[in-house]
mmCIF file of C-alpha atoms in Angstrom:
data_model
loop_
_atom_site.group_PDB
_atom_site.id
_atom_site.type_symbol
_atom_site.label_atom_id
_atom_site.label_comp_id
_atom_site.label_asym_id
_atom_site.label_seq_id
_atom_site.Cartn_x
_atom_site.Cartn_y
_atom_site.Cartn_z
ATOM 1 C CA UNK A 4 -0.708 -17.692 -4.796
ATOM 2 C CA UNK A 5 -3.351 -16.861 -7.418
ATOM 3 C CA UNK A 6 -3.385 -13.932 -9.555
ATOM 4 C CA UNK A 7 -6.401 -11.486 -9.003
ATOM 5 C CA UNK A 8 -9.243 -10.443 -11.486
ATOM 6 C CA UNK A 9 -7.959 -7.270 -11.731
ATOM 7 C CA UNK A 10 -7.293 -4.289 -9.217
ATOM 8 C CA UNK A 11 -10.337 -2.461 -7.879
ATOM 9 C CA UNK A 12 -10.684 1.300 -8.999
ATOM 10 C CA UNK A 13 -10.233 3.760 -6.316
ATOM 11 C CA UNK A 14 -13.726 4.506 -6.419
ATOM 12 C CA UNK A 15 -14.285 0.939 -4.828
ATOM 13 C CA UNK A 16 -11.079 0.281 -2.770
ATOM 14 C CA UNK A 17 -9.621 3.551 -1.164
ATOM 15 C CA UNK A 18 -7.695 2.231 1.372
ATOM 16 C CA UNK A 19 -4.543 3.986 2.265
ATOM 17 C CA UNK A 20 -5.698 7.148 0.661
ATOM 18 C CA UNK A 21 -7.085 9.900 2.850
ATOM 19 C CA UNK A 22 -10.224 11.905 1.821
ATOM 20 C CA UNK A 23 -10.494 9.753 -0.633
ATOM 21 C CA UNK A 24 -13.346 11.497 -2.267
ATOM 22 C CA UNK A 25 -11.791 14.932 -1.928
ATOM 23 C CA UNK A 26 -9.254 14.830 -4.454
ATOM 24 C CA UNK A 27 -8.325 17.204 -7.512
ATOM 25 C CA UNK A 28 -6.512 14.428 -8.912
ATOM 26 C CA UNK A 29 -7.088 11.073 -11.316
ATOM 27 C CA UNK A 30 -5.992 7.723 -10.520
ATOM 28 C CA UNK A 31 -6.097 4.397 -12.656
ATOM 29 C CA UNK A 32 -5.027 1.053 -11.739
ATOM 30 C CA UNK A 33 -3.431 -1.679 -13.973
ATOM 31 C CA UNK A 34 -2.766 -5.425 -13.476
ATOM 32 C CA UNK A 35 0.525 -7.075 -13.610
ATOM 33 C CA UNK A 36 1.574 -9.467 -16.121
ATOM 34 C CA UNK A 37 1.554 -13.226 -15.232
ATOM 35 C CA UNK A 38 5.117 -13.211 -14.408
ATOM 36 C CA UNK A 39 4.755 -10.790 -11.736
ATOM 37 C CA UNK A 40 1.428 -11.719 -10.478
ATOM 38 C CA UNK A 41 3.199 -13.381 -7.306
ATOM 39 C CA UNK A 42 4.940 -10.129 -6.394
ATOM 40 C CA UNK A 43 3.008 -7.109 -7.420
ATOM 41 C CA UNK A 44 -0.457 -6.413 -6.508
ATOM 42 C CA UNK A 45 -0.940 -3.689 -8.981
ATOM 43 C CA UNK A 46 0.296 -0.531 -10.826
ATOM 44 C CA UNK A 47 -1.025 2.772 -10.217
ATOM 45 C CA UNK A 48 -1.153 5.901 -12.440
ATOM 46 C CA UNK A 49 -1.943 9.620 -11.114
ATOM 47 C CA UNK A 50 -2.271 12.616 -12.559
ATOM 48 C CA UNK A 51 -3.197 16.418 -11.371
ATOM 49 C CA UNK A 52 -3.615 19.597 -12.731
ATOM 50 C CA UNK A 53 -4.050 22.341 -10.196
ATOM 51 C CA UNK A 54 -4.709 25.974 -10.641
ATOM 52 C CA UNK A 55 -1.882 28.348 -10.224
ATOM 53 C CA UNK A 56 -0.598 29.026 -6.637
ATOM 54 C CA UNK A 57 -3.152 26.044 -5.338
ATOM 55 C CA UNK A 58 -1.390 23.376 -3.465
ATOM 56 C CA UNK A 59 -3.048 20.197 -1.975
ATOM 57 C CA UNK A 60 -1.724 18.076 0.604
ATOM 58 C CA UNK A 61 -2.654 14.317 -0.161
ATOM 59 C CA UNK A 62 -2.095 12.136 3.023
ATOM 60 C CA UNK A 63 -1.465 8.623 2.538
ATOM 61 C CA UNK A 64 -1.345 5.607 4.924
ATOM 62 C CA UNK A 65 0.568 2.893 2.749
ATOM 63 C CA UNK A 66 -0.360 -0.544 2.809
ATOM 64 C CA UNK A 67 2.160 -2.661 4.428
ATOM 65 C CA UNK A 68 3.929 -3.203 1.034
ATOM 66 C CA UNK A 69 6.912 -1.432 -0.930
ATOM 67 C CA UNK A 70 6.203 1.049 -3.614
ATOM 68 C CA UNK A 71 8.305 1.875 -6.596
ATOM 69 C CA UNK A 72 7.458 5.270 -7.957
ATOM 70 C CA UNK A 73 8.871 7.167 -11.086
ATOM 71 C CA UNK A 74 7.606 10.776 -11.542
ATOM 72 C CA UNK A 75 9.150 13.210 -14.125
ATOM 73 C CA UNK A 76 11.983 14.419 -12.019
ATOM 74 C CA UNK A 77 12.457 11.452 -9.479
ATOM 75 C CA UNK A 78 12.056 7.861 -9.067
ATOM 76 C CA UNK A 79 12.388 5.676 -5.808
ATOM 77 C CA UNK A 80 11.709 2.722 -3.888
ATOM 78 C CA UNK A 81 9.610 3.366 -1.087
ATOM 79 C CA UNK A 82 9.869 1.266 1.922
ATOM 80 C CA UNK A 83 6.937 0.474 3.967
ATOM 81 C CA UNK A 84 6.412 3.563 6.409
ATOM 82 C CA UNK A 85 5.445 3.201 9.920
ATOM 83 C CA UNK A 86 3.506 6.344 9.961
ATOM 84 C CA UNK A 87 1.104 8.839 7.890
ATOM 85 C CA UNK A 88 2.956 10.571 5.165
ATOM 86 C CA UNK A 89 1.700 13.540 3.082
ATOM 87 C CA UNK A 90 2.156 14.484 -0.887
ATOM 88 C CA UNK A 91 1.982 18.231 -1.771
ATOM 89 C CA UNK A 92 0.509 18.708 -5.237
ATOM 90 C CA UNK A 93 0.894 21.531 -7.016
ATOM 91 C CA UNK A 94 0.908 22.586 -10.802
ATOM 92 C CA UNK A 95 0.726 19.640 -13.102
ATOM 93 C CA UNK A 96 2.003 16.589 -12.484
ATOM 94 C CA UNK A 97 2.257 12.715 -13.032
ATOM 95 C CA UNK A 98 3.541 9.537 -11.328
ATOM 96 C CA UNK A 99 3.802 5.746 -12.222
ATOM 97 C CA UNK A 100 4.058 3.453 -9.017
ATOM 98 C CA UNK A 101 4.058 -0.407 -8.989
ATOM 99 C CA UNK A 102 2.707 -1.441 -5.382
ATOM 100 C CA UNK A 103 4.121 -4.740 -4.545
ATOM 101 C CA UNK A 104 2.694 -7.364 -2.647
ATOM 102 C CA UNK A 105 3.396 -7.345 0.844
ATOM 103 C CA UNK A 106 6.284 -9.564 1.261
ATOM 104 C CA UNK A 107 6.565 -9.876 -2.613
ATOM 105 C CA UNK A 108 9.473 -7.037 -3.257
ATOM 106 C CA UNK A 109 12.103 -8.752 -1.409
ATOM 107 C CA UNK A 110 13.379 -11.065 -4.667
ATOM 108 C CA UNK A 111 14.242 -7.723 -6.358
ATOM 109 C CA UNK A 112 15.902 -6.171 -3.444
ATOM 110 C CA UNK A 113 19.546 -6.960 -2.108
ATOM 111 C CA UNK A 114 19.097 -7.124 1.646
ATOM 112 C CA UNK A 115 16.153 -7.527 4.306
ATOM 113 C CA UNK A 116 13.156 -5.337 3.859
ATOM 114 C CA UNK A 117 13.358 -3.921 7.252
ATOM 115 C CA UNK A 118 16.615 -1.732 6.555
ATOM 116 C CA UNK A 119 14.257 -0.380 3.766
ATOM 117 C CA UNK A 120 11.391 0.629 6.474
ATOM 118 C CA UNK A 121 10.636 4.511 6.353
ATOM 119 C CA UNK A 122 13.274 4.778 3.692
ATOM 120 C CA UNK A 123 13.310 5.677 -0.243
ATOM 121 C CA UNK A 124 15.885 3.643 -1.932
ATOM 122 C CA UNK A 125 17.819 3.797 -5.035
ATOM 123 C CA UNK A 126 15.721 2.136 -8.207
ATOM 124 C CA UNK A 127 19.213 1.233 -9.574
ATOM 125 C CA UNK A 128 19.516 -1.455 -6.894
ATOM 126 C CA UNK A 129 16.419 -3.184 -8.117
ATOM 127 C CA UNK A 130 18.647 -4.474 -11.044
ATOM 128 C CA UNK A 131 20.241 -3.915 -14.387
ATOM 129 C CA UNK A 132 18.380 -1.666 -16.627
ATOM 130 C CA UNK A 133 16.858 0.512 -14.399
ATOM 131 C CA UNK A 134 17.941 3.830 -15.641
ATOM 132 C CA UNK A 135 16.618 2.706 -19.185
ATOM 133 C CA UNK A 136 13.296 1.657 -17.322
ATOM 134 C CA UNK A 137 12.799 5.050 -15.642
ATOM 135 C CA UNK A 138 13.596 6.627 -19.138
ATOM 136 C CA UNK A 139 11.140 4.502 -21.115
ATOM 137 C CA UNK A 140 8.620 5.714 -18.232
ATOM 138 C CA UNK A 141 9.244 9.036 -18.758
ATOM 139 C CA UNK A 142 9.611 8.937 -22.777
ATOM 140 C CA UNK A 143 5.642 8.272 -23.004
ATOM 141 C CA UNK A 144 2.529 10.271 -21.992
ATOM 142 C CA UNK A 145 0.213 7.193 -22.224
ATOM 143 C CA UNK A 146 -0.403 5.568 -18.453
ATOM 144 C CA UNK A 147 -0.588 1.743 -20.219
ATOM 145 C CA UNK A 148 2.531 2.482 -22.108
ATOM 146 C CA UNK A 149 4.453 3.521 -18.700
ATOM 147 C CA UNK A 150 3.112 0.304 -17.091
ATOM 148 C CA UNK A 151 4.388 -1.894 -20.006
ATOM 149 C CA UNK A 152 7.754 -0.441 -19.673
ATOM 150 C CA UNK A 153 7.871 -1.042 -15.992
ATOM 151 C CA UNK A 154 6.491 -4.313 -15.980
ATOM 152 C CA UNK A 155 8.973 -5.599 -18.729
ATOM 153 C CA UNK A 156 11.530 -4.680 -16.788
ATOM 154 C CA UNK A 157 10.819 -6.113 -13.753
ATOM 155 C CA UNK A 158 9.741 -9.448 -15.199
ATOM 156 C CA UNK A 159 13.075 -9.704 -16.673
ATOM 157 C CA UNK A 160 14.393 -9.719 -13.003
ATOM 158 C CA UNK A 161 12.051 -11.920 -11.512
ATOM 159 C CA UNK A 162 12.750 -15.468 -10.447
ATOM 160 C CA UNK A 163 11.362 -17.984 -12.847
ATOM 161 C CA UNK A 164 9.516 -19.122 -9.890
ATOM 162 C CA UNK A 165 8.620 -17.521 -6.829
ATOM 163 C CA UNK A 166 10.971 -18.520 -4.270
ATOM 164 C CA UNK A 167 9.361 -20.445 -1.093
ATOM 165 C CA UNK A 168 10.309 -18.074 1.302
ATOM 166 C CA UNK A 169 8.683 -15.695 -0.858
ATOM 167 C CA UNK A 170 5.395 -17.538 -1.133
ATOM 168 C CA UNK A 171 5.279 -17.949 2.703
ATOM 169 C CA UNK A 172 5.644 -14.420 3.545
ATOM 170 C CA UNK A 173 3.511 -13.161 0.760
ATOM 171 C CA UNK A 174 0.475 -16.004 2.200
ATOM 172 C CA UNK A 175 1.026 -14.651 5.770
ATOM 173 C CA UNK A 176 1.019 -11.207 5.372
ATOM 174 C CA UNK A 177 -2.129 -11.187 2.860
ATOM 175 C CA UNK A 178 -3.829 -13.390 5.384
ATOM 176 C CA UNK A 179 -3.244 -10.782 7.985
ATOM 177 C CA UNK A 180 -5.114 -8.316 5.505
ATOM 178 C CA UNK A 181 -7.689 -10.097 4.500
ATOM 179 C CA UNK A 182 -9.116 -12.043 7.790
ATOM 180 C CA UNK A 183 -10.744 -9.973 10.218
ATOM 181 C CA UNK A 184 -10.845 -12.495 12.691
ATOM 182 C CA UNK A 185 -6.913 -12.393 13.167
ATOM 183 C CA UNK A 186 -6.528 -9.712 15.697
ATOM 184 C CA UNK A 187 -2.821 -11.001 17.193
ATOM 185 C CA UNK A 188 0.506 -12.326 15.659
ATOM 186 C CA UNK A 189 0.115 -15.748 17.341
ATOM 187 C CA UNK A 190 -3.184 -16.450 15.804
ATOM 188 C CA UNK A 191 -1.476 -15.392 12.461
ATOM 189 C CA UNK A 192 1.439 -17.781 13.257
ATOM 190 C CA UNK A 193 -0.924 -20.147 14.031
ATOM 191 C CA UNK A 194 -2.872 -20.149 10.972
ATOM 192 C CA UNK A 195 0.140 -19.696 8.739
ATOM 193 C CA UNK A 196 1.390 -23.199 10.401
ATOM 194 C CA UNK A 197 4.544 -21.150 11.759
ATOM 195 C CA UNK A 198 5.874 -20.564 15.017
ATOM 196 C CA UNK A 199 5.709 -17.216 16.352
ATOM 197 C CA UNK A 200 9.426 -16.243 15.982
ATOM 198 C CA UNK A 201 9.911 -17.956 12.478
ATOM 199 C CA UNK A 202 6.949 -15.740 11.393
ATOM 200 C CA UNK A 203 8.522 -12.578 13.270
ATOM 201 C CA UNK A 204 11.981 -13.275 11.116
ATOM 202 C CA UNK A 205 10.018 -14.178 7.876
ATOM 203 C CA UNK A 206 8.213 -10.444 8.023
ATOM 204 C CA UNK A 207 11.450 -8.660 9.153
ATOM 205 C CA UNK A 208 13.174 -10.068 6.062
ATOM 206 C CA UNK A 209 10.273 -10.106 3.236
ATOM 207 C CA UNK A 210 7.996 -7.511 4.824
ATOM 208 C CA UNK A 211 9.589 -4.836 6.558
ATOM 209 C CA UNK A 212 7.117 -4.593 9.687
ATOM 210 C CA UNK A 213 6.203 -6.885 12.654
ATOM 211 C CA UNK A 214 3.231 -9.005 12.261
ATOM 212 C CA UNK A 215 1.661 -7.248 15.029
ATOM 213 C CA UNK A 216 2.259 -4.163 12.781
ATOM 214 C CA UNK A 217 0.832 -5.769 9.794
ATOM 215 C CA UNK A 218 -2.302 -6.352 11.587
ATOM 216 C CA UNK A 219 -2.894 -3.162 13.112
ATOM 217 C CA UNK A 220 -2.020 -1.414 9.479
ATOM 218 C CA UNK A 221 -4.722 -3.053 8.146
ATOM 219 C CA UNK A 222 -7.405 -2.972 10.447
ATOM 220 C CA UNK A 223 -6.741 0.938 10.705
ATOM 221 C CA UNK A 224 -7.413 0.901 6.833
ATOM 222 C CA UNK A 225 -10.249 -1.075 7.000
ATOM 223 C CA UNK A 226 -11.653 1.286 9.740
ATOM 224 C CA UNK A 227 -10.716 4.437 7.436
ATOM 225 C CA UNK A 228 -12.545 2.655 4.674
ATOM 226 C CA UNK A 229 -15.734 2.275 6.516
ATOM 227 C CA UNK A 230 -15.539 5.908 7.631
ATOM 228 C CA UNK A 231 -15.447 7.143 4.175
ATOM 229 C CA UNK A 232 -18.229 5.145 3.079
ATOM 230 C CA UNK A 233 -21.890 6.150 2.566
ATOM 231 C CA UNK A 234 -23.338 4.143 5.287
ATOM 232 C CA UNK A 235 -23.448 5.123 9.039
ATOM 233 C CA UNK A 236 -20.521 3.473 11.262
ATOM 234 C CA UNK A 237 -21.153 1.774 14.456
ATOM 235 C CA UNK A 238 -17.679 2.385 15.944
ATOM 236 C CA UNK A 239 -18.374 0.124 19.172
ATOM 237 C CA UNK A 240 -19.128 -2.723 17.062
ATOM 238 C CA UNK A 241 -16.623 -2.128 14.388
ATOM 239 C CA UNK A 242 -14.170 -1.859 17.160
ATOM 240 C CA UNK A 243 -14.730 -5.237 18.720
ATOM 241 C CA UNK A 244 -15.010 -6.830 14.937
ATOM 242 C CA UNK A 245 -11.326 -5.510 13.935
ATOM 243 C CA UNK A 246 -10.269 -6.822 17.346
ATOM 244 C CA UNK A 247 -9.841 -3.510 19.401
ATOM 245 C CA UNK A 248 -10.547 -4.171 23.072
ATOM 246 C CA UNK A 249 -13.107 -1.504 22.795
ATOM 247 C CA UNK A 250 -14.204 1.748 21.034
ATOM 248 C CA UNK A 251 -11.883 3.878 23.009
ATOM 249 C CA UNK A 252 -8.816 1.658 21.999
ATOM 250 C CA UNK A 253 -9.766 2.074 18.061
ATOM 251 C CA UNK A 254 -10.251 5.623 18.385
ATOM 252 C CA UNK A 255 -7.241 6.067 20.185
ATOM 253 C CA UNK A 256 -4.917 4.050 17.516
ATOM 254 C CA UNK A 257 -7.052 5.957 14.849
ATOM 255 C CA UNK A 258 -6.377 9.110 16.111
ATOM 256 C CA UNK A 259 -2.678 8.516 16.390
ATOM 257 C CA UNK A 260 -2.252 7.626 12.709
ATOM 258 C CA UNK A 261 -4.887 10.130 11.202
ATOM 259 C CA UNK A 262 -4.683 12.990 12.743
ATOM 260 C CA UNK A 263 -8.355 12.711 13.732
ATOM 261 C CA UNK A 264 -10.934 10.650 15.590
ATOM 262 C CA UNK A 265 -13.210 8.425 13.072
ATOM 263 C CA UNK A 266 -15.981 9.877 13.892
ATOM 264 C CA UNK A 267 -14.575 13.179 12.798
ATOM 265 C CA UNK A 268 -13.082 11.676 9.669
ATOM 266 C CA UNK A 269 -16.315 10.274 8.981
ATOM 267 C CA UNK A 270 -18.406 13.202 8.829
ATOM 268 C CA UNK A 271 -15.869 15.282 6.791
ATOM 269 C CA UNK A 272 -16.216 12.460 4.167
ATOM 270 C CA UNK A 273 -20.269 12.886 4.216
ATOM 271 C CA UNK A 274 -19.879 16.314 3.887
ATOM 272 C CA UNK A 275 -17.930 16.045 0.339
#
């Protein structure tokens, strides 16, 4: 696994964030330390300050990865969700999160990641020092310092070298995310040098979704990213590129997850 040059700002990569251009909040992303690069994609800091009485519902279709999130009044380990979620923002607030690589959180958790899917776990289960780390994050107003606190704590818990099973799971999941040409679980297994049953077991243990679910998740995130862009989208062509049988197949899955058809989603983004 190689370390990224740095996380892209939300203006360049808004995958997973609904209505990315219609948001009353700010976001900054930070790279992990080298010791955590095999496990962590990036840290993210968000903040908002809304007028009294105003509420903003932010929809999110998360990556196929775990997020550890600290806020002023709560902290938790968010397993991979299987459906769209929403965060109600009101007043003034902030959050600091750790987006792990898909498959990268398993060395920090005491059981298979499939048991964490669609749930929020206790940060204390990650390892010793959790309470102090959360308190340290809340003790400063500077996002970079908050990141440093979490990074130092997680680095103290990380294995000296990534376990082979983690390397294997992360590589397969990130291949599914990056390669549009992979549209079926069997293809992913072959490209990963695994048989399908072994890959399915790896994903249940280390990712929390099946290979098929991970592939579909990233194809839908890609479709939403294209829809939110400035250029018109040829939905029939994009559907085939992303492995859907036809445009209707893409529209059906997109609408089921995001609540509206992709063309209407695109129109709303262009109307910002």
